[in-house]
Amino acid sequence: MQPPYNRPHHIQPDAFMSAINTLTEFLTQAETQFQLFDMGRQVRPLASDLFVRIEQQQEPYPWPLQQHAWLGVHFFQPAESRHYLWFLKFALDEHGLLIASGPKHFMDQVVETLGYKLTGDLDEEKAQRLADNPYTFRPAEAKMASLHAKLARQLEQAPSAYYEALCHYLAAPGEEGWQALGLQGFADLAERLQDERNLALVCKALPRLPQEPLYALCQSLENAPLPPALQGALLERIGKEQECADPSAETLAYLCRALASCSGNALRSNKLLTLLHTRPNQALLLAIAGRLWPDLKNPELLGLFLEQLALQPTQFFNQVFAELVTLPALRNDMLARLRDPERSEALGQAIGRLFASV
């Protein structure tokens, strides 16, 4: 994917920018076809009609992270074969609404640097100027791989060279051979689990994978829709880890994260309840808060989660609680817990320290 920047176009600047107030209008006026992805907690499509409402401050951003919207913007000119990506982060206000000055300032900077044609080659000087743009970011490698895999499948492109090597390894997984595998191969495979052969390959290999390739697989699975058979295999692997003499907190957290793209269900919630009762640790709490937070709509699970969170160091409690409050779907549930007369003394004290730190 090439950076989407180029030279000035013939559109008159004042006429162009005076009519444009949103990123959607900017990309539309530039005659591009585009689609949006959330790149924050997971990699997932962001519907264009929803984003229009977000831009108009009619709805809060549904998946905030650190009070920002983290976006992947894929676009292209219909007459050209090359496709382009922007990775943009924009601040949100205390209600989760997009602060409109961010996108507007970004668009001003792009026009100042590039003009109005958003596709084509980019010289080194312009590349550096845009790299210094405060609204751009580089996603983590696993997220970048997942987005590329989604786009490759959508555009009917072949998977990366790592894909075949990974399939070969998973047929007989062991302590050797995984070192040469690339994250892109795991992401490509995760996007191709509707293929029964791939699904069978992953389900059969899952119980035997060493730690490093297991973690790479889980990072890719958390961004992909999972067939029921694989959801069951992951829950079974979590159960096996729980039965170990010395279960790995990190392994349990990665396995839970792998279920993030699935719709919430009783089996998953019950498994999280069991883990919170028996293996409460920071890795698990972060996995739930960062990826499996929809399960916290379950009152029992939210109550136990907050009680375990209250036993953690103050700074950790404050950061996780503050992040969860920013999620529109959880905000009312979290605020209700501040006034809950049934909360424990430990949770009450942790909430008191949170307010004292504000």
Coordinates of N, CA, C and O in Angstrom, one line a residue, residues 31 47 64 72 84 102 118 242 244 290 294 315-316 337 357:
E31 N -13.0 12.7 -5.2 CA -13.5 11.7 -6.1 C -12.8 10.4 -5.9 O -12.4 9.6 -6.8
A47 N -18.9 1.6 9.6 CA -19.8 1.9 8.5 C -19.8 3.4 8.2 O -19.7 4.2 9.1
P64 N -13.9 4.2 21.7 CA -12.8 5.1 22.0 C -11.7 4.3 22.7 O -11.9 3.3 23.4
G72 N -8.5 3.7 10.4 CA -7.8 3.3 9.2 C -8.7 3.7 8.0 O -9.9 3.4 8.0
Y84 N -4.6 3.1 -1.3 CA -3.9 3.9 -0.3 C -4.5 3.8 1.1 O -5.7 3.5 1.2
G102 N -10.1 18.8 15.0 CA -9.0 17.8 14.6 C -9.0 17.5 13.1 O -8.1 17.7 12.4
L118 N -5.3 13.3 -4.1 CA -4.9 12.4 -2.9 C -4.2 11.2 -3.3 O -3.7 10.4 -2.5
Q242 N -6.2 -23.8 32.4 CA -6.7 -23.7 33.8 C -6.3 -24.9 34.6 O -6.1 -24.8 35.8
C244 N -3.6 -26.7 34.3 CA -2.2 -26.9 34.5 C -1.8 -26.6 35.9 O -2.5 -25.9 36.6
G290 N -10.1 -4.4 27.5 CA -9.6 -3.9 26.2 C -10.3 -4.6 25.1 O -10.6 -4.0 24.0
P294 N -17.7 -5.9 26.0 CA -19.2 -6.0 25.9 C -19.8 -7.0 26.9 O -21.0 -6.9 27.3
Q315 N -3.1 3.1 40.6 CA -3.0 3.6 39.3 C -3.6 2.7 38.2 O -4.2 3.2 37.3
F316 N -3.4 1.4 38.4 CA -4.0 0.5 37.5 C -5.5 0.5 37.5 O -6.2 0.6 36.5
R337 N -22.4 2.0 39.1 CA -21.6 1.3 40.2 C -21.0 2.3 41.2 O -20.7 1.9 42.3
S357 N -7.9 11.6 43.0 CA -6.8 11.8 42.1 C -7.2 12.7 40.9 O -6.4 13.2 40.2

